[in-house]
C-alpha cells in the first residue's frame, strides 16, 4: 500500500475529491486532514505523544513551551 499527501487549493478540491471518490472503494481510503486551530486539538495531540512514552516532559511543560514560542 502507498500513502500520498496532497496540498490542494480550494478551487481544485471538489474536482480532486470527485475523482478520488469514483475510484474503486476497496482500493482507496480517503483520509482528510482537517486544519484545526484550537488548543483542545493541540492538547489532545500532546497527550498522544505523552502516552507513547517517548517524552519525559509533562503536558503542562509542553503547552507552556508552545505558548512561549507562539503567543
CSV table of C-alpha atoms in Angstrom, one decimal:
chain,number,residue,atom,x,y,z
A,1,UNK,CA,0.0,0.0,0.0
A,2,UNK,CA,1.2,3.5,-0.7
A,3,UNK,CA,0.4,6.7,1.1
A,4,UNK,CA,0.2,10.1,-0.6
A,5,UNK,CA,-0.3,13.6,0.8
A,6,UNK,CA,-1.5,16.4,-1.3
A,7,UNK,CA,-2.0,20.1,-0.6
A,8,UNK,CA,-4.9,21.2,-2.8
A,9,UNK,CA,-6.2,24.7,-3.3
A,10,UNK,CA,-9.8,25.3,-2.6
A,11,UNK,CA,-10.7,25.8,-6.3
A,12,UNK,CA,-9.5,22.3,-7.2
A,13,UNK,CA,-10.5,20.5,-4.1
A,14,UNK,CA,-14.0,19.4,-5.3
A,15,UNK,CA,-12.6,18.1,-8.6
A,16,UNK,CA,-9.9,16.1,-6.9
A,17,UNK,CA,-12.4,14.6,-4.3
A,18,UNK,CA,-14.8,13.7,-7.1
A,19,UNK,CA,-12.1,11.9,-8.9
A,20,UNK,CA,-10.9,10.0,-5.8
A,21,UNK,CA,-14.5,9.1,-4.8
A,22,UNK,CA,-15.0,7.5,-8.2
A,23,UNK,CA,-12.1,5.1,-7.8
A,24,UNK,CA,-12.8,1.6,-6.5
A,25,UNK,CA,-13.7,1.9,-2.8
A,26,UNK,CA,-11.9,-1.4,-2.0
A,27,UNK,CA,-8.6,0.1,-3.3
A,28,UNK,CA,-8.7,3.7,-2.0
A,29,UNK,CA,-9.2,5.1,1.5
A,30,UNK,CA,-9.7,8.8,1.7
A,31,UNK,CA,-8.4,10.4,4.9
A,32,UNK,CA,-9.0,14.1,5.1
A,33,UNK,CA,-6.5,16.2,7.1
A,34,UNK,CA,-8.6,19.0,8.6
A,35,UNK,CA,-6.7,22.0,9.8
A,36,UNK,CA,-7.6,22.7,13.4
A,37,UNK,CA,-6.5,25.9,15.1
A,38,UNK,CA,-7.5,25.4,18.7
A,39,UNK,CA,-5.8,24.4,21.9
A,40,UNK,CA,-8.0,21.4,22.6
A,41,UNK,CA,-6.8,19.7,19.4
A,42,UNK,CA,-3.2,20.5,20.2
A,43,UNK,CA,-3.5,19.3,23.7
A,44,UNK,CA,-5.0,16.0,22.5
A,45,UNK,CA,-2.1,15.5,20.2
A,46,UNK,CA,0.3,16.3,23.0
A,47,UNK,CA,-1.4,13.7,25.2
A,48,UNK,CA,-1.0,11.1,22.4
A,49,UNK,CA,2.8,11.8,22.5
A,50,UNK,CA,3.0,11.6,26.2
A,51,UNK,CA,1.1,8.3,26.3
A,52,UNK,CA,3.6,6.9,23.8
A,53,UNK,CA,6.3,7.0,26.4
A,54,UNK,CA,8.7,8.9,24.1
A,55,UNK,CA,8.8,12.2,26.1
A,56,UNK,CA,9.8,12.7,29.7
A,57,UNK,CA,8.2,16.2,29.8
A,58,UNK,CA,4.8,16.9,31.4
A,59,UNK,CA,1.8,18.1,29.5
A,60,UNK,CA,2.0,21.4,31.2
A,61,UNK,CA,5.7,21.9,30.4
A,62,UNK,CA,5.0,21.2,26.7
A,63,UNK,CA,2.0,23.6,26.5
A,64,UNK,CA,3.9,26.3,28.4
A,65,UNK,CA,6.8,26.0,25.9
A,66,UNK,CA,4.5,26.2,22.9
A,67,UNK,CA,2.7,29.2,24.3
A,68,UNK,CA,6.0,31.0,24.9
A,69,UNK,CA,7.2,30.3,21.4
A,70,UNK,CA,3.9,31.2,19.6
A,71,UNK,CA,1.9,33.5,21.8
